[in-house]
Each structure stands twice: as structure tokens, then as C-alpha cells.
mmCIF file of C-alpha atoms in Angstrom:
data_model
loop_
_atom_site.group_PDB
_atom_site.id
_atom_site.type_symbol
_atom_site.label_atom_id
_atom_site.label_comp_id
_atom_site.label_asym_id
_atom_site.label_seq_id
_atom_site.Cartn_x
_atom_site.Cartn_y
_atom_site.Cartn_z
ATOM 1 C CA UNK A 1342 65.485 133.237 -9.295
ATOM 2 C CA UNK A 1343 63.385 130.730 -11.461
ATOM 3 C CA UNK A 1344 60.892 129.325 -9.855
ATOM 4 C CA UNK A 1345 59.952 125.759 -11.265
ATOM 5 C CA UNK A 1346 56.476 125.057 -12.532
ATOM 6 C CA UNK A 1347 55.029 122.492 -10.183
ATOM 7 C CA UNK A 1348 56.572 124.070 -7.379
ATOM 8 C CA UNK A 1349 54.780 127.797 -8.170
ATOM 9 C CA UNK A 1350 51.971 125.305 -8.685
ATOM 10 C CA UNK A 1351 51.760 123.733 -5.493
ATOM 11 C CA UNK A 1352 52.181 127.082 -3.732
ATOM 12 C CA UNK A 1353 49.754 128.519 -5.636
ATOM 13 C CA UNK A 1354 46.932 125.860 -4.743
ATOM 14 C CA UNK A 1355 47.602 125.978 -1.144
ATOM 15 C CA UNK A 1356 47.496 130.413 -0.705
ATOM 16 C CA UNK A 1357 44.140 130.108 -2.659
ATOM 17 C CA UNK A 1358 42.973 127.887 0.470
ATOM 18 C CA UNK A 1359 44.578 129.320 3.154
ATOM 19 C CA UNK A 1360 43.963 132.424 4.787
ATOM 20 C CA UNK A 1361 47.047 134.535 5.001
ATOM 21 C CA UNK A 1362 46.567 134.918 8.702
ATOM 22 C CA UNK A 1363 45.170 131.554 9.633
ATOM 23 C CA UNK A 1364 46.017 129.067 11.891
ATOM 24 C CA UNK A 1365 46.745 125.736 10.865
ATOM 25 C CA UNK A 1366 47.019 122.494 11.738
ATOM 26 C CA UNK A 1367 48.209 120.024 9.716
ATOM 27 C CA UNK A 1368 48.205 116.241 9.490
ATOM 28 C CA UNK A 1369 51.316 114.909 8.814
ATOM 29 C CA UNK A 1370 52.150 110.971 8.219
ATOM 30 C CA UNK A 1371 55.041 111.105 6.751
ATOM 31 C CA UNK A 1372 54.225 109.971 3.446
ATOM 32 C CA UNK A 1373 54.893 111.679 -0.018
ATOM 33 C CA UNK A 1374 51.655 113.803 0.197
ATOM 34 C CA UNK A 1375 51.539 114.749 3.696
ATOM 35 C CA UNK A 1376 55.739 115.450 3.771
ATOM 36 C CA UNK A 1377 55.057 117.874 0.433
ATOM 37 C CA UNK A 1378 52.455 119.697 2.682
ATOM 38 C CA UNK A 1379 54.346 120.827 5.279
ATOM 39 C CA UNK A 1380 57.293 121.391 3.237
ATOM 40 C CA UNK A 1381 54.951 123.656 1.526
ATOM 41 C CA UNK A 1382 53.187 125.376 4.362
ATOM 42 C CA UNK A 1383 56.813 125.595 5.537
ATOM 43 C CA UNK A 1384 57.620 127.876 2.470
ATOM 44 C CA UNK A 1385 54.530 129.750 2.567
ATOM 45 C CA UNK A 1386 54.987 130.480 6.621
ATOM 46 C CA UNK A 1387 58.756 132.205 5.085
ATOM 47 C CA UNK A 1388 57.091 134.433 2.997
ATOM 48 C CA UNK A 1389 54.193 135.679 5.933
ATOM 49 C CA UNK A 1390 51.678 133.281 4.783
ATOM 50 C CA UNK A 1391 49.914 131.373 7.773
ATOM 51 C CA UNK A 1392 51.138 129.872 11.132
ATOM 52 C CA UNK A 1393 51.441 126.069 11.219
ATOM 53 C CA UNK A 1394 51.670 122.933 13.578
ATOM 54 C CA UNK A 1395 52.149 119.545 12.817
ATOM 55 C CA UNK A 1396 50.059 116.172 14.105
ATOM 56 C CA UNK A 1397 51.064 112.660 13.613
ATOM 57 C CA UNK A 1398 49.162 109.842 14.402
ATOM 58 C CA UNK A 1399 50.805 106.971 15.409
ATOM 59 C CA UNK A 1400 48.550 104.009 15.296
ATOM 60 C CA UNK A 1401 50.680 100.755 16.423
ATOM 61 C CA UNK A 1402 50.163 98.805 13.925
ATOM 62 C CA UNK A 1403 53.678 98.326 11.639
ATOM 63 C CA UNK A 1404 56.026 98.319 14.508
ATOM 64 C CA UNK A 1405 59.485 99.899 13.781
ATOM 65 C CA UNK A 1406 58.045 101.023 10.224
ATOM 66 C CA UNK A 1407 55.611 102.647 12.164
ATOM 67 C CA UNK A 1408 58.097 104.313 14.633
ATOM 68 C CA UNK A 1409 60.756 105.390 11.505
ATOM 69 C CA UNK A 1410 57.342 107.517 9.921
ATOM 70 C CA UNK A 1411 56.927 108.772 13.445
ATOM 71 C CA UNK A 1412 60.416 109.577 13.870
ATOM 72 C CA UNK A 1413 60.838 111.391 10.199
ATOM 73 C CA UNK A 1414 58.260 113.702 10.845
ATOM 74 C CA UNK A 1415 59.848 115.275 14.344
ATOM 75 C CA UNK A 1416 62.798 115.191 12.944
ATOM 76 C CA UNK A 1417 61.467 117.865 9.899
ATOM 77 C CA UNK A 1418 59.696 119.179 12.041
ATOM 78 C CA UNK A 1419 62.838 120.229 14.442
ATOM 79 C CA UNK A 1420 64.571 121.034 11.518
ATOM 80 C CA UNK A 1421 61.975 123.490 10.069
ATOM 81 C CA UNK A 1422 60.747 124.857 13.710
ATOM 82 C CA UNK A 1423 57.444 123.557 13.440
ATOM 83 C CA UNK A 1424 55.614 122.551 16.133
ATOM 84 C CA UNK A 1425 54.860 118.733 16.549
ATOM 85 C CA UNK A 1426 52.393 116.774 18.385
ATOM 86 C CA UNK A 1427 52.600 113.386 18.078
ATOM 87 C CA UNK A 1428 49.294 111.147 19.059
ATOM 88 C CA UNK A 1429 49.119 107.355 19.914
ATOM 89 C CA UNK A 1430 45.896 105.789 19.705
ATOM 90 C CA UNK A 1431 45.138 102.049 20.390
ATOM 91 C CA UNK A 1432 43.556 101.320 17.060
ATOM 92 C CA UNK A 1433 43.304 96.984 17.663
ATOM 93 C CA UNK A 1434 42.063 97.666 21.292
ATOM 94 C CA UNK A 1435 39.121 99.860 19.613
ATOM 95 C CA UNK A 1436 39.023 97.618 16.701
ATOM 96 C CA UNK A 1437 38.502 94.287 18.740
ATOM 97 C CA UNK A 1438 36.205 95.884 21.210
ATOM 98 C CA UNK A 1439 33.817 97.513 18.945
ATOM 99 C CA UNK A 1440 34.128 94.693 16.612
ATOM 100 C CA UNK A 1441 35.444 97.157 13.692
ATOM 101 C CA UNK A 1442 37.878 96.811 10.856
ATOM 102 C CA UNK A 1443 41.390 97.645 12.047
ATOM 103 C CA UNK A 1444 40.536 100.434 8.869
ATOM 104 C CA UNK A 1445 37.549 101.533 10.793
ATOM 105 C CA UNK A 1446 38.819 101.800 14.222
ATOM 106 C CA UNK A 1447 41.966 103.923 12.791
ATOM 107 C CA UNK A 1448 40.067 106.172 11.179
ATOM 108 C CA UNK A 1449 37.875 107.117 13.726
ATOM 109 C CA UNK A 1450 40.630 107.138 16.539
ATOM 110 C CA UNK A 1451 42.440 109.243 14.082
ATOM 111 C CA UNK A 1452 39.876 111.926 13.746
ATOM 112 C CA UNK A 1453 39.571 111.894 17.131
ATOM 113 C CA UNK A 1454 43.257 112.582 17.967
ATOM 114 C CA UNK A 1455 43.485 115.403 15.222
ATOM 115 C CA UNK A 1456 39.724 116.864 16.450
ATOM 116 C CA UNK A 1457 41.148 116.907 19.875
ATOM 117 C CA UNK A 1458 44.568 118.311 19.320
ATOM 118 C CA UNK A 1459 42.879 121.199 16.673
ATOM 119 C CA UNK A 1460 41.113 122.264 19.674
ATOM 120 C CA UNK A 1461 43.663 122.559 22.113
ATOM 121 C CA UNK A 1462 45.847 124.322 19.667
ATOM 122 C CA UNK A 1463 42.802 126.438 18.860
ATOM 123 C CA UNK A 1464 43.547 125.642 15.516
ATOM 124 C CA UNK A 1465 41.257 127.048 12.211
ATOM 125 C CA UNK A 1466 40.913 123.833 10.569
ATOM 126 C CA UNK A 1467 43.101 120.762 10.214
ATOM 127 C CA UNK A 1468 44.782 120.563 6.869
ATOM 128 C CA UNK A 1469 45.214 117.169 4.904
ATOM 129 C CA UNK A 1470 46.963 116.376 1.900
ATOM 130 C CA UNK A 1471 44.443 113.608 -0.398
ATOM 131 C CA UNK A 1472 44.999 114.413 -3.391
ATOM 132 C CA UNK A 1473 43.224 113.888 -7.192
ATOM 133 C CA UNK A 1474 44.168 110.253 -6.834
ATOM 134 C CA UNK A 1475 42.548 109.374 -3.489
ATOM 135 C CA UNK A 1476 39.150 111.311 -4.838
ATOM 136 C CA UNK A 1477 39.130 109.027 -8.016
ATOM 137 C CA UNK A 1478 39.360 105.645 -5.485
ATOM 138 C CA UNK A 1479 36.776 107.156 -2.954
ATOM 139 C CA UNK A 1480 34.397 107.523 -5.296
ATOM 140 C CA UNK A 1481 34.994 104.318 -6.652
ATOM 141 C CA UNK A 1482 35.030 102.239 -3.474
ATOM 142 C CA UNK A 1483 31.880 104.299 -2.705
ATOM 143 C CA UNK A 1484 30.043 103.484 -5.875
ATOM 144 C CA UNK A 1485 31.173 99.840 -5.788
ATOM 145 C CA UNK A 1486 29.631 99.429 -2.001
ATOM 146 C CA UNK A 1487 26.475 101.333 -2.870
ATOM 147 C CA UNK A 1488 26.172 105.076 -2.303
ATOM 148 C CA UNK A 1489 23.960 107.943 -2.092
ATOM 149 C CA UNK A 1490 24.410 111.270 -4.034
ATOM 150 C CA UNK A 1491 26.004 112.314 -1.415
ATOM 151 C CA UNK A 1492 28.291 109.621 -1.337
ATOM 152 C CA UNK A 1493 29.450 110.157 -4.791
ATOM 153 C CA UNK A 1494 30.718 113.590 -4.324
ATOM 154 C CA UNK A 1495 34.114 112.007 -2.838
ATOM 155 C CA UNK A 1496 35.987 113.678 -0.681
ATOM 156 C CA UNK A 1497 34.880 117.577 0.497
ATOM 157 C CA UNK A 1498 37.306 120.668 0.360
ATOM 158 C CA UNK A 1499 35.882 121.713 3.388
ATOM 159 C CA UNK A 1500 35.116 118.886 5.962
ATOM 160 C CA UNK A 1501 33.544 119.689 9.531
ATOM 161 C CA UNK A 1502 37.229 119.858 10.817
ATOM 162 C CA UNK A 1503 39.637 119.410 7.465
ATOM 163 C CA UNK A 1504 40.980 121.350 4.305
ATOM 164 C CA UNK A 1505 41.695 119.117 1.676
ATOM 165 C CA UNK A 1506 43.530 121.870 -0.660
ATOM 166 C CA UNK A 1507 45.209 119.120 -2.763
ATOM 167 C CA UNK A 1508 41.925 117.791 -4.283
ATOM 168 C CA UNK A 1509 42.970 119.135 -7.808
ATOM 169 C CA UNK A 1510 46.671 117.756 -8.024
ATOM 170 C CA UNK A 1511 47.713 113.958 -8.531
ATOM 171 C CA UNK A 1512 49.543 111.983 -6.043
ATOM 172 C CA UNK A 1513 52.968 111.620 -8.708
ATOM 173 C CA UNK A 1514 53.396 115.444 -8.454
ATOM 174 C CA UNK A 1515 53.792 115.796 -4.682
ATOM 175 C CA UNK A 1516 55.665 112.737 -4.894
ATOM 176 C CA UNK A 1517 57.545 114.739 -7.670
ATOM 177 C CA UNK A 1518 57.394 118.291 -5.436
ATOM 178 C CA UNK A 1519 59.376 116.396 -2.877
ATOM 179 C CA UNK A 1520 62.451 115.070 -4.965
ATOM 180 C CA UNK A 1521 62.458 118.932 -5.958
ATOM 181 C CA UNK A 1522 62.061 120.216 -2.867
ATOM 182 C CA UNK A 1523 64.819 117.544 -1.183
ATOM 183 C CA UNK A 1524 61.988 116.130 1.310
ATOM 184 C CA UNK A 1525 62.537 113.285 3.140
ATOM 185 C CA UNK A 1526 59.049 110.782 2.454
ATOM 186 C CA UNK A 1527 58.300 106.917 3.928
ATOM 187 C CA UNK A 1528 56.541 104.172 2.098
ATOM 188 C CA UNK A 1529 53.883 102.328 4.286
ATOM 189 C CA UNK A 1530 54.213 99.232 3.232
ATOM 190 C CA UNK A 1531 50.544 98.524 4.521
ATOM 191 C CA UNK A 1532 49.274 100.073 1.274
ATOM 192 C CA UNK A 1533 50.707 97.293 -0.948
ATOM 193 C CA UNK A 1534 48.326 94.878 0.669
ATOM 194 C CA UNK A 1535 45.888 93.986 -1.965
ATOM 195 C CA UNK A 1536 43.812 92.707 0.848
ATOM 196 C CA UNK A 1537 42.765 96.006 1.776
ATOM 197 C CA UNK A 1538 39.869 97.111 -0.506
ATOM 198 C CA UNK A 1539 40.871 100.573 -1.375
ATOM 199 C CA UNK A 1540 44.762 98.928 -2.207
ATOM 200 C CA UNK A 1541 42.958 96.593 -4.024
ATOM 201 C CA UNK A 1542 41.105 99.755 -6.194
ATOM 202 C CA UNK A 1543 44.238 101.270 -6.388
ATOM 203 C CA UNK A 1544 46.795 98.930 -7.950
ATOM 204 C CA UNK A 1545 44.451 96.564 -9.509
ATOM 205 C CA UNK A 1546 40.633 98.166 -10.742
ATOM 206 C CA UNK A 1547 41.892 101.968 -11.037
ATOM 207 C CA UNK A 1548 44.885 100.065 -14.061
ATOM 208 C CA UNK A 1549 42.478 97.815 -15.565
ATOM 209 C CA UNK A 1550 40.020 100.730 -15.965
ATOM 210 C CA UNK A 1551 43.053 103.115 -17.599
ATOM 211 C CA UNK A 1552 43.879 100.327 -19.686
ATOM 212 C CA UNK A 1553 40.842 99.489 -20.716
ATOM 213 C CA UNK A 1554 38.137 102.080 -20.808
ATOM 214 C CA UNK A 1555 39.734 105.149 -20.060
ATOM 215 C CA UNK A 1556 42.993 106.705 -19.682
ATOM 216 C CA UNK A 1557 42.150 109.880 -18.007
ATOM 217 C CA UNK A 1558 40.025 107.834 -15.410
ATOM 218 C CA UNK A 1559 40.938 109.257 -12.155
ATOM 219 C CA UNK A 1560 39.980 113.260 -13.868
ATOM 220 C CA UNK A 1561 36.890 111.671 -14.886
ATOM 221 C CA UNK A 1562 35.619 110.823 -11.382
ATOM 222 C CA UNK A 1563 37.329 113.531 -9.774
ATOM 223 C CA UNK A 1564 35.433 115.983 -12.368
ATOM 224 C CA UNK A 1565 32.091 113.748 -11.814
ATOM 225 C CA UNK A 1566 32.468 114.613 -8.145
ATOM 226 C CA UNK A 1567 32.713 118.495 -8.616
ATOM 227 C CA UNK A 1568 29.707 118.553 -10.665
ATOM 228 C CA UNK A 1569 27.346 116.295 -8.772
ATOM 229 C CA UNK A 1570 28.625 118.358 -5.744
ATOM 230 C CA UNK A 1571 26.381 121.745 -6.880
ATOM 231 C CA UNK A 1572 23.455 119.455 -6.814
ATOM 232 C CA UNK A 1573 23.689 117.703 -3.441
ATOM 233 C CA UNK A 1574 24.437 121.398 -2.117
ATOM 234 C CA UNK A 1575 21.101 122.471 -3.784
ATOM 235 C CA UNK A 1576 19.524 119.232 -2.090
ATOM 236 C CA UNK A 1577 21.410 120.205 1.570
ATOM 237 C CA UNK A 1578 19.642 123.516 1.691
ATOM 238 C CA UNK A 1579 16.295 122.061 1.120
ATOM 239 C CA UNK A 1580 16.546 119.108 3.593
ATOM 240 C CA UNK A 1581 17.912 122.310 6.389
ATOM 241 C CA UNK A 1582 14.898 123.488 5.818
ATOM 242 C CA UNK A 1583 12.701 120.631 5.711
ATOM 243 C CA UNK A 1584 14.318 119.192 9.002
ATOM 244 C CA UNK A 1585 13.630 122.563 10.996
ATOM 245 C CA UNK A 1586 10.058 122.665 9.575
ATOM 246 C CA UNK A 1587 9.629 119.354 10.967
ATOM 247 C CA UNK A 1588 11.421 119.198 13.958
ATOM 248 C CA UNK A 1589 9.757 119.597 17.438
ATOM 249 C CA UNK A 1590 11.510 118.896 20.377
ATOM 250 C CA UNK A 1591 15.335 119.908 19.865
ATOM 251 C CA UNK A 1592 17.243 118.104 22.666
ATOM 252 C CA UNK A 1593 20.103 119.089 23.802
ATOM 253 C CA UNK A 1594 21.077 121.568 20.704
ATOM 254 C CA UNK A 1595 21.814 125.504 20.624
ATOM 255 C CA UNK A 1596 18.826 127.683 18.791
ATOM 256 C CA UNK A 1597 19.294 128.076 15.404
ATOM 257 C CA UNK A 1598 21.151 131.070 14.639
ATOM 258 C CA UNK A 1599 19.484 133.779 12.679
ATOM 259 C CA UNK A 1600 21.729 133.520 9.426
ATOM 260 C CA UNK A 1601 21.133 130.319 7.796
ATOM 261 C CA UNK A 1602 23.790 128.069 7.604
ATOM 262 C CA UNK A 1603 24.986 124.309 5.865
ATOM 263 C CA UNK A 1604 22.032 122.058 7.580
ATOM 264 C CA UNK A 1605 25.050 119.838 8.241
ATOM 265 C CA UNK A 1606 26.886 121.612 10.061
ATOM 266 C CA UNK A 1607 24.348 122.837 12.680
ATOM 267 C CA UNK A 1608 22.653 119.675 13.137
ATOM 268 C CA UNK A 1609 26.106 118.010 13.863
ATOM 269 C CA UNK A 1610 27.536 120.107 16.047
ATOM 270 C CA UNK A 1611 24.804 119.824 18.675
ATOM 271 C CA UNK A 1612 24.459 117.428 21.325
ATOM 272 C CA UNK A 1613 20.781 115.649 20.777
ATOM 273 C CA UNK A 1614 19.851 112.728 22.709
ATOM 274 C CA UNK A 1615 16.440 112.608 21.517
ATOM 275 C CA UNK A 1616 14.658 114.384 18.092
ATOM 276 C CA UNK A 1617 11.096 114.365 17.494
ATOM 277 C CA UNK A 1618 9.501 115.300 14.205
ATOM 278 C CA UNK A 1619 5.752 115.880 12.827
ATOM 279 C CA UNK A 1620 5.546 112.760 10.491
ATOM 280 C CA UNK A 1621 2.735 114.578 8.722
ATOM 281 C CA UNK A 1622 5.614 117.478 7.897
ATOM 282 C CA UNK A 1623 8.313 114.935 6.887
ATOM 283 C CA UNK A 1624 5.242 112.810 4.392
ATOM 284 C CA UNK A 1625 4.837 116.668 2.815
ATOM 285 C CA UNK A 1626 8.345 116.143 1.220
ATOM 286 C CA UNK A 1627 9.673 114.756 -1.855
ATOM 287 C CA UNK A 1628 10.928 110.980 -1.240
ATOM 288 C CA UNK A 1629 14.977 112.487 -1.497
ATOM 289 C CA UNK A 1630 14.676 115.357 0.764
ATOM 290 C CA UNK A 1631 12.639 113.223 3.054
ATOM 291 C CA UNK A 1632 15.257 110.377 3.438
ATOM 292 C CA UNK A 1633 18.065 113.121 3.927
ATOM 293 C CA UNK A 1634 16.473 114.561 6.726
ATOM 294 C CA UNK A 1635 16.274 111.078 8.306
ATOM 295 C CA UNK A 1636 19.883 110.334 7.909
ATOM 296 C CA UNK A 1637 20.629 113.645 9.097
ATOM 297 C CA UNK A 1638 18.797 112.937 12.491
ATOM 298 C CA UNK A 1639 20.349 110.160 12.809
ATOM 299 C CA UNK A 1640 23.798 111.125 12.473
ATOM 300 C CA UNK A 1641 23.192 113.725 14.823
ATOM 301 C CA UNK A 1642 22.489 111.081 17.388
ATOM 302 C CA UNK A 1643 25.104 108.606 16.339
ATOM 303 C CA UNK A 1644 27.609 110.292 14.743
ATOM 304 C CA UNK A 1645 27.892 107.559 12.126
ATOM 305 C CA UNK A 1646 26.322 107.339 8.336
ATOM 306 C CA UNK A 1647 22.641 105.479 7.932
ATOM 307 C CA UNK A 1648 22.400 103.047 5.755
ATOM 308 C CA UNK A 1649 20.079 102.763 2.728
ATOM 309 C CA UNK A 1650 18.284 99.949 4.240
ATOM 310 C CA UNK A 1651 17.851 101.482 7.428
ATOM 311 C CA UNK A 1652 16.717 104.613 5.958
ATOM 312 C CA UNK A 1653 14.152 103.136 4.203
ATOM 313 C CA UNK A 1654 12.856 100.598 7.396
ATOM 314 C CA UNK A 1655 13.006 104.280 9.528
ATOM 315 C CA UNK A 1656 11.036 105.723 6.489
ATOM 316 C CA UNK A 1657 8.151 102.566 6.702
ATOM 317 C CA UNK A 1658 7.479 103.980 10.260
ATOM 318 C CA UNK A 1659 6.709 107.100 8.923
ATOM 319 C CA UNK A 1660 4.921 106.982 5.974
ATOM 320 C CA UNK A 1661 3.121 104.017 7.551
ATOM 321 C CA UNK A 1662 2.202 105.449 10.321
ATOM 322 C CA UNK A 1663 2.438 102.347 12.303
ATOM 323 C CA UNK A 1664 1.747 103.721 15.830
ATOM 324 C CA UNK A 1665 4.113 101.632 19.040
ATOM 325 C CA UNK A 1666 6.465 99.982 16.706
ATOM 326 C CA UNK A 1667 10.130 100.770 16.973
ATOM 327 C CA UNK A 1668 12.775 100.151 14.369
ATOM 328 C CA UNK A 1669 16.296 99.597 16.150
ATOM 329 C CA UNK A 1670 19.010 101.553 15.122
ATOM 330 C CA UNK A 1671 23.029 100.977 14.994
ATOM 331 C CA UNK A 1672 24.503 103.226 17.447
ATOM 332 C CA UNK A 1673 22.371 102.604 19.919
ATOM 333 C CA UNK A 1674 19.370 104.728 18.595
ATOM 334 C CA UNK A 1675 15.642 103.912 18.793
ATOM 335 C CA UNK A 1676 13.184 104.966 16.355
ATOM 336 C CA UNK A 1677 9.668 104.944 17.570
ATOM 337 C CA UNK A 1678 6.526 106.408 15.846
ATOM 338 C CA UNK A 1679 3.425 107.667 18.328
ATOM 339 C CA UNK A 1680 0.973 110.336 18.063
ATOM 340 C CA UNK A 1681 1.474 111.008 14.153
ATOM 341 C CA UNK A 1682 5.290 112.229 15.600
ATOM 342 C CA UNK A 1683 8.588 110.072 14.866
ATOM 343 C CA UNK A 1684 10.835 109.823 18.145
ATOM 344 C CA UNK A 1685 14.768 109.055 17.527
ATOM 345 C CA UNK A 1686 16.349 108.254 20.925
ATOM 346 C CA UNK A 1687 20.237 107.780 21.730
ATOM 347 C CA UNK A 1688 20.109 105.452 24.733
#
């Protein structure tokens, strides 16, 4: 039987990610991307590769458009014997309460659902399907709101719970694997609001700069990512080091095990109510390893990113050494310097 290219090709990405024996869970909105994974994973799991569920978020929002995606997904789901869990989260109650963006509030209710169903499943990772074209617009929206290095890396293959195995192919050819493959896929009509800033990169900055400046734009960024990526690694395993040098009083977080690992990924996966570091340590590092380790503290308090203006008021306290003053911190967090040591607090 001949296989056809971009269907060989779309298999082929996903076994070099996943494990032949993994466990996977995958998130599934019923879109062109997310439908072409699990109609994937579903071919792969025929020939012995991997053992997959299935999680939709359902987020209230687009009424009975919202309940057909919902509804499209168990039904391949049944038809494929996949497991489905389906989670409803109360994105406007979250997004009025914590005065967020409904954007905001959906993204972080929908990590949460995923997070929490990965671990009940006892999941390896949760899969998701963003593809070339979503790295291009990350990047962009990133750079256009101000970024760090970090920042303009895009989108990780490995996240602290997702796989994003689709990084190197475009949106058009899962769209494309789908019509193949006889998958069912729903348009959300939500992302033809031009309203919505990454919408608005999409269908109106990401044309004008193909038309314009460059016609391979979206492998351009995508590309830039990958490279800069090598160099904020380098950077990570500096700051891990720099942040344990510095550190003093570790809260509420498990020793360090012996074999190093990503800085990252330790620091966030404690459960730190208050860090305390030797400012005299933290003024022995270069200005860029210094700042990450600051950001790093801080999102192991808060769980949210640091700003560059914040970074560089919690920096003042430090190289300063202004003694009793305190810097207040999104998220709750106090910064306080006393006794040449910087105290971060989650209250």
C-alpha cells in the first residue's frame, strides 16, 4: 500500500517524540490541528505505538458552537475507542474576578484542567498540537509587547507539562492531513475576531509582512526561535547555578537532587512561600544571569512571569542595598532587603 507523503510525514514527526511505550494525554479542541493529532496518535496506537486519552476543555464562552466542538470530539473519540474527558471551567467567573482578559483567565483555567486531569490519568506528558504557524505569531506578539531572550524562543517542545511535536509543520498541512485522513474538524469562529491581538497578528501583520518583506516569514521566526533557544539554555544552566549559590533559606522546597537538572524545572516544582538570597552573591553576577535568577524566584512564588520593570525595581533593592524598603510584587509577593540578604515573601 502507498503511503502518501504528508501522511508518512506526520507519523514520522510524532514517533520521533513519543516514546513507544508512553502514556499520553492529549489535548483535543476539535480544531484542524488538534483533530489531526489524535487521528494520528490513533494510527500510531494501531501499529503498538503509545497509549492515548483525550481532554477537551470546554470553556463557555460560544454557546452551541462551543457545545458542537465539544460534541465532535466524543463522538471520535467513541468511534476510535479513545478515552475522553471532557473539562468545564468557568473562564468569565475567573476572568471578572481576577480582573483578567477572558484570554488570560482561559488559559490558565485551561492548564489547570489538563494539569489536573494528566495527573489523575497518571499521564507522561500532555500532548498539544501548535504548530509552525502559532510559533511564528508567538514570537511576534512577544516581540511586539516587549520580551526577554527567553521570550523570543516561542513556544518549547518540552513544556513543564506539554509536548508540542508539531512545532516543525504548518497549520495548512494538518488542515490538509485531515481531508486525507477523512477527519471531522470545527472552525471557532472566535479566531476571526480581529479584536483579539494574536487574530489580529494572524490575518492582518503575519500577510502584510509576507507581502511585503518576506515570504517565508513564519520559517524565519520559527528558525530564529530554534537558534536563540541553544543560548537561553546556555544562560538557564548558569542562572541554576547562580540561584543555588545564592540562595539561603529554601522554604518549603525538596533538596536538590544530586544530578543537576533544568534550574526551571526544580525551582518550579517546589512549594516556596518565602526565598532568601545573599545580595552580595547575586551583585557577583553578570547583569543577565542576575535578573534571571530574580524572575526565577519570583515565579516560584507566584507562578506568573516578572515583568521587565519589576525586575529591574526588585534589582534597585539589591544592588542598592537599601536596607527596610520593600518593593511590592504582583501576586501577592513582597520583596524586602535587610541584613545585606533579599527576602521574597508570598503572603
Amino acid at each position: 500500500m502507498v503511503i502518501n507523503p504528508l501522511v508518512y510525514k506526520v507519523h514520522k514527526v510524532l514517533r520521533a517524540h513519543l516514546e513507544q511505550h508512553g502514556n499520553y494525554l492529549l489535548a483535543v479542541s476539535g480544531g484542524s490541528d488538534s483533530m489531526a493529532l489524535a487521528a494520528a496518535c490513533v494510527a500510531l496506537r494501531e501499529e503498538g505505538w503509545g497509549s492515548y486519552s483525550v481532554c477537551h476543555v470546554e470553556h463557555g464562552l460560544r454557546g452551541e458552537e462551543s457545545l458542537r466542538d465539544m460534541e465532535l470530539v466524543q463522538r471520535f473519540c467513541a468511534e476510535h475507542r479513545l478515552p475522553c474527558y471532557v473539562r468545564q471551567v468557568p473562564v468569565q467567573e475567573l476572568a471578572t474576578r481576577e480582573r483578567l482578559s477572558v484570554e488570560a483567565a482561559a488559559r490558565i483555567l485551561r492548564h489547570r484542567a489538563l494539569t489536573d486531569t494528566m495527573q489523575q490519568l497518571e499521564a507522561d506528558v500532555v500532548v498539544f498540537a501548535h504548530n509552525l504557524d502559532d510559533q511564528a505569531e508567538t514570537v511576534l506578539l512577544r516581540l511586539l509587547r516587549g520580551t526577554s531572550l527567553t521570550g523570543l524562543c516561542g513556544i518549547r517542545k518540552l513544556s513543564d507539562i506539554g509536548l508540542h511535536p508539531f512545532l516543525e509543520l504548518r497549520h495548512r498541512e494538518l488542515a490538509e492531513y485531515c481531508h486525507l485522513q477523512g477527519v471531522e474538524y470545527c472552525h471557532d469562529s472566535t479566531n476571526d475576531d480581529v479584536n483579539i491581538a494574536r487574530n489580529r497578528v494572524r490575518h492582518e501583520l503575519v500577510p502584510y509582512l509576507e507581502q511585503y518583506f518576506n515570504s517565508n516569514i513564519k520559517e524565519t521566526l520559527a528558525r530564529m526561535a530554534q537558534q536563540l533557544l541553544a543560548e537561553d539554555e546556555h544562560l538557564e544552566k548558569q542562572a541554576f547555578a547562580a540561584y543555588v549559590k545564592a540562595q539561603v533559606e529554601p522554604e518549603g522546597l525538596e533538596p536538590m537532587p544530586n544530578q543537576a537538572k533544568d534550574y526551571a524545572e526544580y525551582l518550579r516544582g517546589g512549594k516556596a512561600w518565602r526565598l532568601v538570597f545573599k545580595a552580595g552573591e547575586l551583585l557577583t553576577q553578570p547583569v543577565a544571569i542576575r535578573r534571571r535568577v530574580l524572575r526565577e524566584a519570583y515565579f516560584s512564588l507566584a507562578g506568573a512571569e516578572l515583568d521587565q520593570e519589576r525586575t529591574l525595581a526588585l534589582e534597585q533593592l539589591v544592588v542598592n542595598g537599601t536596607g527596610g524598603k520593600m518593593v511590592q510584587l504582583p501576586g501577592g509577593v513582597t520583596a524586602r532587603y535587610i541584613n545585606k540578604q533579599l527576602f521574597l515573601e508570598k503572603q
